[in-house]
Coordinates of N, CA and C and ligand atoms in Angstrom, one line a residue:
X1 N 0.8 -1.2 0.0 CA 0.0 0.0 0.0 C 0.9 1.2 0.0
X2 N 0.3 2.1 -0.7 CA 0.9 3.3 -0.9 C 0.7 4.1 0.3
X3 N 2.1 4.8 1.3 CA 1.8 6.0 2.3 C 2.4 6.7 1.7
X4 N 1.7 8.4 1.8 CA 2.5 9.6 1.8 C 2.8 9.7 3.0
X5 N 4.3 10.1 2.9 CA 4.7 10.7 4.2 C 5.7 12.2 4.5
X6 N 5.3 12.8 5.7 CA 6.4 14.1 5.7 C 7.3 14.2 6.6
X7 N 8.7 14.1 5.6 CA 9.9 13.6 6.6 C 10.9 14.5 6.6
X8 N 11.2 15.2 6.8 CA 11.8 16.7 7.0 C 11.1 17.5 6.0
X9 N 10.6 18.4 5.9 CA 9.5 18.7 5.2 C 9.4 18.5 4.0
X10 N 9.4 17.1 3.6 CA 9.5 16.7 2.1 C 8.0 15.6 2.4
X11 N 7.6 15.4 1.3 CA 6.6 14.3 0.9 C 7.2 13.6 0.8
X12 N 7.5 12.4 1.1 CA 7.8 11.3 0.1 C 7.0 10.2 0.4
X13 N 6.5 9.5 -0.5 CA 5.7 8.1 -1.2 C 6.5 6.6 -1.0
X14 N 5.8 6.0 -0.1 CA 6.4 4.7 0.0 C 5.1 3.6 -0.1
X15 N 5.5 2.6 -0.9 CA 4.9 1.5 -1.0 C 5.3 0.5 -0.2
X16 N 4.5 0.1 1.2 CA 5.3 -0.9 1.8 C 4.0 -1.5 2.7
X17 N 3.8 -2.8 3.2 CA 3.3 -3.3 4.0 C 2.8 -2.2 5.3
X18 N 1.6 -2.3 6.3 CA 1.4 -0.6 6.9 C 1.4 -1.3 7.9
X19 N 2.5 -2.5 8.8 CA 3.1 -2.7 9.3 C 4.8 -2.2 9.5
X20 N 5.3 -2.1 8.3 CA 6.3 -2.2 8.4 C 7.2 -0.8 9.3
X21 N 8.0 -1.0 10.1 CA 8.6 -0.2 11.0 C 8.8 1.1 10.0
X22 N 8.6 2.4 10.8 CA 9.4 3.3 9.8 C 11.1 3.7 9.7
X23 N 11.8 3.0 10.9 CA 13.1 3.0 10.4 C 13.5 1.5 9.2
X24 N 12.8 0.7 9.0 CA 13.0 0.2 7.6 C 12.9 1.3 6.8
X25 N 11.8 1.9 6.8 CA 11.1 2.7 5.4 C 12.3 3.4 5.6
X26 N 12.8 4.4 6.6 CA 14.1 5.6 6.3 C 15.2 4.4 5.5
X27 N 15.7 3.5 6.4 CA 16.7 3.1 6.0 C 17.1 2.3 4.4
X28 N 16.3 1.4 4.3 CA 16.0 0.6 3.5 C 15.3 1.2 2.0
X29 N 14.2 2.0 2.4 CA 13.8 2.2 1.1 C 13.8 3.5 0.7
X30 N 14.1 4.5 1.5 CA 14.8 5.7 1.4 C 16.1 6.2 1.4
X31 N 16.7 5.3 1.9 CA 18.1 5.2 2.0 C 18.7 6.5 3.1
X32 N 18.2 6.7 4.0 CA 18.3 7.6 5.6 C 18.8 7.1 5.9
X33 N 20.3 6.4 5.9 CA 21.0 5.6 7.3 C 21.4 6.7 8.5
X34 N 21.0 7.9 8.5 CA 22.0 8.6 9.7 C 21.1 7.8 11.2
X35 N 19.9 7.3 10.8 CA 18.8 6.7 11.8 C 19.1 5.5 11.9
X36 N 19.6 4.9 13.1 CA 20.6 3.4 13.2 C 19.5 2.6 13.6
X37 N 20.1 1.2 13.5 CA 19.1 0.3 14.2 C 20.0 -0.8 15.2
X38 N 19.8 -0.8 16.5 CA 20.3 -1.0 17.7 C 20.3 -2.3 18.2
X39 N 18.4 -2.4 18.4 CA 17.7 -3.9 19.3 C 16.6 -3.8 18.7
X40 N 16.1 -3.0 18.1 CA 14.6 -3.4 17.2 C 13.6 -3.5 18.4
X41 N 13.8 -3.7 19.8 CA 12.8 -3.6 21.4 C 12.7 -2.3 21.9
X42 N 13.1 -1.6 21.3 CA 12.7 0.1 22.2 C 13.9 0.1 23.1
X43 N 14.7 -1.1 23.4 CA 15.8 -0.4 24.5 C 16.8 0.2 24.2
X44 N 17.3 1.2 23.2 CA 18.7 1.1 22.8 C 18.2 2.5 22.5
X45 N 17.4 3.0 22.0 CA 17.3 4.7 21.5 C 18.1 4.6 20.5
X46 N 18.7 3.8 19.8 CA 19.6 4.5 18.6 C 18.7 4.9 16.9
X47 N 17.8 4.6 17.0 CA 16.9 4.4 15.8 C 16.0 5.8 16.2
X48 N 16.3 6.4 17.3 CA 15.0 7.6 17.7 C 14.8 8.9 16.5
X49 N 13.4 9.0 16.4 CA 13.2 10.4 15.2 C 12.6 11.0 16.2
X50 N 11.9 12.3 15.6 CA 11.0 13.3 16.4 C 9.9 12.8 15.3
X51 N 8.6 12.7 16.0 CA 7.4 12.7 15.0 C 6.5 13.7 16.3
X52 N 6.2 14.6 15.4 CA 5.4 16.1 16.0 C 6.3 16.8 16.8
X53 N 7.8 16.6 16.9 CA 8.5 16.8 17.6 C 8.4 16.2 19.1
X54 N 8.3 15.0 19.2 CA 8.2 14.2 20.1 C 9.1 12.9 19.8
X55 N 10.2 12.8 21.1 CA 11.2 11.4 20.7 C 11.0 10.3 20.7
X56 N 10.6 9.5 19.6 CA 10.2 8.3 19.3 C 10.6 6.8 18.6
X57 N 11.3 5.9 19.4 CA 11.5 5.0 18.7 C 11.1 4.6 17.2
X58 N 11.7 4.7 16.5 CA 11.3 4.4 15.1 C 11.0 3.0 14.8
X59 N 11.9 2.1 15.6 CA 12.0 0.4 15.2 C 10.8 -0.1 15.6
X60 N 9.9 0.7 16.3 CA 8.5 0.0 16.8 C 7.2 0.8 16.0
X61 N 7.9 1.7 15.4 CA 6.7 2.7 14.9 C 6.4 2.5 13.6
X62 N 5.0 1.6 13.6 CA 4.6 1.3 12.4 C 4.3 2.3 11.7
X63 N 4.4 1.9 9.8 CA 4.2 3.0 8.4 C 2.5 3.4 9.4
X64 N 1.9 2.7 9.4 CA 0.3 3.0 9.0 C -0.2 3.6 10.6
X65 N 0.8 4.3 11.6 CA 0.4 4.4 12.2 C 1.1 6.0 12.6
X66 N 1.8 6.7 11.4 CA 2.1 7.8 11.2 C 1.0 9.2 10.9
X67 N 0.4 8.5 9.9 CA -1.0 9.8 9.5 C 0.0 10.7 9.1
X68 N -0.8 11.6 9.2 CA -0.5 13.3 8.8 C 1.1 13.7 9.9
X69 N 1.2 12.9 10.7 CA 2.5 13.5 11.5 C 3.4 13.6 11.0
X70 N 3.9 15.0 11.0 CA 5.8 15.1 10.7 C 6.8 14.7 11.2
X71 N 7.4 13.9 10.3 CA 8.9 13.0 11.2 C 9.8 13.9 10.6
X72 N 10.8 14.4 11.8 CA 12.4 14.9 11.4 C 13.4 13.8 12.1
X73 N 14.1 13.5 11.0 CA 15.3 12.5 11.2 C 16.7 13.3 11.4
X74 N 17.5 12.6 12.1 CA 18.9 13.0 12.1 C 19.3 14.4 10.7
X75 N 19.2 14.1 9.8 CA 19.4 14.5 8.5 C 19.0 15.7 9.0
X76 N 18.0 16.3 9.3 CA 17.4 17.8 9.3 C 17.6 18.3 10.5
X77 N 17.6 17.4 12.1 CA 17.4 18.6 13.0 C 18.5 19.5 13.1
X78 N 19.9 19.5 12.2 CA 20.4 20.9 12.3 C 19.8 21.6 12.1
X79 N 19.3 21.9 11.1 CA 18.0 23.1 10.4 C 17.5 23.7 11.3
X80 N 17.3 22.9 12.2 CA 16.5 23.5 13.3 C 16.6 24.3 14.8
X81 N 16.9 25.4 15.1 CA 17.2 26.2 16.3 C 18.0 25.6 17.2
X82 N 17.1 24.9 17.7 CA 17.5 23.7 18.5 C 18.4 22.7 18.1
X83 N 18.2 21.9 17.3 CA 19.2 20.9 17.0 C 20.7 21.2 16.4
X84 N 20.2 22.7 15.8 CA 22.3 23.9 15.7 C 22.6 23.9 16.9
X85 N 22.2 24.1 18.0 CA 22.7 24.1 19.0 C 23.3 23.1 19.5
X86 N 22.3 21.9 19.8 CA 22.4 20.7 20.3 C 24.0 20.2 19.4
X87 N 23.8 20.4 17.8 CA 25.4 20.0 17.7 C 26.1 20.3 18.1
X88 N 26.1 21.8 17.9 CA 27.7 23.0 17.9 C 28.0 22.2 19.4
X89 N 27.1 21.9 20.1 CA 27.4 21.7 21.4 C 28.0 20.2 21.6
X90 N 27.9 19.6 20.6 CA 28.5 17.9 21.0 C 29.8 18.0 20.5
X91 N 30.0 19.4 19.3 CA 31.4 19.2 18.5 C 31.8 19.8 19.5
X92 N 31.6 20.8 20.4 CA 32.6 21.6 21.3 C 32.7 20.5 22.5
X93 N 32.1 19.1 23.0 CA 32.7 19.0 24.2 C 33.0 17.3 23.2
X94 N 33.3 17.6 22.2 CA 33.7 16.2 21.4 C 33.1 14.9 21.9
X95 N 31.9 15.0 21.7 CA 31.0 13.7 22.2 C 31.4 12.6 21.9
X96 N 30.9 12.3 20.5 CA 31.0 11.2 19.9 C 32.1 10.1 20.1
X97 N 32.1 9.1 20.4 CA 33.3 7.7 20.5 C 33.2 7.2 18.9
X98 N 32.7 6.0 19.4 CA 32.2 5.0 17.7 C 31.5 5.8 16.9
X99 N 30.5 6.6 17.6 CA 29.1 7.3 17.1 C 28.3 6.8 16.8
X100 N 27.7 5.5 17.0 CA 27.1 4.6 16.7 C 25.8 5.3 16.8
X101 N 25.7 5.5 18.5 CA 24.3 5.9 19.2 C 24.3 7.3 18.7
X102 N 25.0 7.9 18.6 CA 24.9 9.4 18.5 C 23.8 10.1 18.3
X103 N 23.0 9.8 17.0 CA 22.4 10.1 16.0 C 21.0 9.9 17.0
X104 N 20.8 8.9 18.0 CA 19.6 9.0 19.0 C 19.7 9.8 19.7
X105 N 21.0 9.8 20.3 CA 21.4 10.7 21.7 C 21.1 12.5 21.3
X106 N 20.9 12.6 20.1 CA 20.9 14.1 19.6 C 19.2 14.4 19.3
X107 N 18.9 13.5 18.9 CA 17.5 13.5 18.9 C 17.0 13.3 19.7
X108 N 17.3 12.5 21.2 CA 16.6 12.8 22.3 C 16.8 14.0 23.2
X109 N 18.5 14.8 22.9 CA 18.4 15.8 23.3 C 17.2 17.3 23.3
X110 N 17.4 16.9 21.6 CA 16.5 18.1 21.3 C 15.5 18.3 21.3
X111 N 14.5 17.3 21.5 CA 13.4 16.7 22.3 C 13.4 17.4 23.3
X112 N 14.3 17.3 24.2 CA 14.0 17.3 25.5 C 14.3 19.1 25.6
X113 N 15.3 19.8 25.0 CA 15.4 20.9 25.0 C 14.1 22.0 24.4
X114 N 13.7 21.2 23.4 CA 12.4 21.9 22.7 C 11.6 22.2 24.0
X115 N 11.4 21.2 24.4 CA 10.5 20.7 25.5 C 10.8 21.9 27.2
X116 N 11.7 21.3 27.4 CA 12.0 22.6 28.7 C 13.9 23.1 28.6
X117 N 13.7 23.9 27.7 CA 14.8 25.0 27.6 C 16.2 24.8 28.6
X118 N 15.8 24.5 30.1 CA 16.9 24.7 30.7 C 16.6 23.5 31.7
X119 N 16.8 22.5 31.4 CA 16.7 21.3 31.6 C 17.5 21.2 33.4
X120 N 16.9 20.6 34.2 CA 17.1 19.9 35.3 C 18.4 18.7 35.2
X121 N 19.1 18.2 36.0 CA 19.8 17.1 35.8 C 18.7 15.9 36.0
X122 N 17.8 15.7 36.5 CA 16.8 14.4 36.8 C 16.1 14.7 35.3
X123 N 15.8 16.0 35.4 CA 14.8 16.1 33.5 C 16.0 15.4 32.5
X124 N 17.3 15.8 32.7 CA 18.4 15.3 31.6 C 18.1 13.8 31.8
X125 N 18.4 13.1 33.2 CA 18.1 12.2 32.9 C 17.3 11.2 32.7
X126 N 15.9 12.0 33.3 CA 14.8 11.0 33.0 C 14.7 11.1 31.0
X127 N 15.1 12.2 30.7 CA 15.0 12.2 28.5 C 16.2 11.4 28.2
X128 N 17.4 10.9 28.7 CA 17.9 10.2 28.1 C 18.2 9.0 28.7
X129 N 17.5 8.7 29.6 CA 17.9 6.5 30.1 C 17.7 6.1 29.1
X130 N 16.9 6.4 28.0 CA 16.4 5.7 27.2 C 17.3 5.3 26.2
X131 N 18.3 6.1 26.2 CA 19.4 6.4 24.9 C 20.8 5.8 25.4
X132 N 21.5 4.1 25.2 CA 22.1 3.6 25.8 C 23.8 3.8 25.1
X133 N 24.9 4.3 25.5 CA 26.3 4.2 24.6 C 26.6 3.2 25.1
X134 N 27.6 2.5 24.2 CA 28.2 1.5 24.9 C 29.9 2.2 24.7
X135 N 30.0 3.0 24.3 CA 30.8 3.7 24.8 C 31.5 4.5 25.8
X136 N 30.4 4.4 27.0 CA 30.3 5.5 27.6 C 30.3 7.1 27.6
X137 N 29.7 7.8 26.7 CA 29.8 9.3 26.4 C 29.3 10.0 27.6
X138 N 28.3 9.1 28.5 CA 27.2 9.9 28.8 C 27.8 11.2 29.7
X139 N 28.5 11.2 30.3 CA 29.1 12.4 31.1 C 29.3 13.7 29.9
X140 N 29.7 13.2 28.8 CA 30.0 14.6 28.0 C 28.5 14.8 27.5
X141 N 27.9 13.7 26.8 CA 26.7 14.1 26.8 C 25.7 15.0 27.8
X142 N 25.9 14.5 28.8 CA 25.2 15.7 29.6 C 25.4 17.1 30.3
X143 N 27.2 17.0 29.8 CA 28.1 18.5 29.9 C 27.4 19.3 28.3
X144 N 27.3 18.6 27.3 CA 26.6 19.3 26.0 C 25.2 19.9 26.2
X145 N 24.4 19.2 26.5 CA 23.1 19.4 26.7 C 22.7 20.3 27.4
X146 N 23.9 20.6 28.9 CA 23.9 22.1 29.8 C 24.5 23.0 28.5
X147 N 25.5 22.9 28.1 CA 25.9 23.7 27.1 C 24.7 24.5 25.8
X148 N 24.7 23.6 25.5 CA 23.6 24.1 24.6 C 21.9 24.4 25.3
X149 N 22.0 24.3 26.0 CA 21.0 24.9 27.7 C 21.8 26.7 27.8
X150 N 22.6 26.9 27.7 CA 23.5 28.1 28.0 C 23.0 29.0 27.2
X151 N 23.8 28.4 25.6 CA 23.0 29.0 24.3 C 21.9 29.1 24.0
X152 N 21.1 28.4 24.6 CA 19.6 28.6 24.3 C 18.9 29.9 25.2
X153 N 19.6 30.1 26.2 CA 19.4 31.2 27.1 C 19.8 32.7 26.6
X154 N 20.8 32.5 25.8 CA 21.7 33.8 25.1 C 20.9 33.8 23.8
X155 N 20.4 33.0 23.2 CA 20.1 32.8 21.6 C 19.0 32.7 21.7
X156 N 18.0 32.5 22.8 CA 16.8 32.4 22.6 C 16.0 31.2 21.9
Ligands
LIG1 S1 16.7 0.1 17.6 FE1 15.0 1.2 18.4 S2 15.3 1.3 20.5 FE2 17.0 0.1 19.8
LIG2 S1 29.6 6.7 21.0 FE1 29.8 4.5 20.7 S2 27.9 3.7 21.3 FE2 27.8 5.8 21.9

């Protein structure tokens, strides 16, 4: 079956079973790899988009259960206020290890920044348990997230 879908603000048309996860559709038939796939169970956050601007496991999020909502993927949240931030802020306290998870860990950031500007340490960490490194980043990860907490205060 045919879905239209709006994925950084583009249309695009996918023919696919209205089961099928929408990190297949990015990955697979769109060719979006910046959106990883971790455990396919919701535990790993590496696969997370924003849909309505809310952070959502992709690997459980069925085609036919998107509608009219807007998904932004890794690919676009620079574009967005928030998510320029959210980087400048990971290159300045040099996040990334493997970078495997990254690409979740940035999209649950800015989630959570959209959400309350000057984030709590319990708010930092109740928006990211969900998002696992096996790198261990998380200490610079949540030195970034104050950081770009800072700028969002100066920059509005
Ligand atoms: S791949 Fe979706 S939470 Fe792990
Ligand atoms: S940077 Fe390697 S898994 Fe997070």
């Amino acid at each position: 079956m045919a879905y239209a879908l709006s994925i950084n603000g583009v249309t695009r048309t996918v023919d696919v079973d209205g089961d099928t996860p929408l990190l297949w559709v990015l990955r697979d038939v769109l060719g979006m790899t910046g959106t990883k796939f971790g455990c396919g169970m919701t535990l790993c956050g590496a696969c997370t988009v924003h849909i309505d601007g809310t952070a959502t496991r992709s690997c459980i999020t069925t085609i036919d259960s998107i509608g009219d909502s807007k998904v932004t993927t890794i690919e676009a949240i620079g574009a967005t206020p928030i998510g320029a931030k959210i980087q400048q802020a990971w290159l300045d306290h040099e996040v990334p290890q493997c970078g495997y998870c990254q690409s979740g860990q940035i999209m649950s950031a800015s989630a959570l920044l959209a959400d309350k500007p000057h984030p709590t340490d319990s708010d930092i960490d109740d928006a990211m348990s969900g998002n696992i490194c096996r790198c261990g980043t998380y200490v610079r990860i949540r030195e970034a997230i104050k950081l770009a907490a800072q700028i969002n205060g100066k920059a509005g």
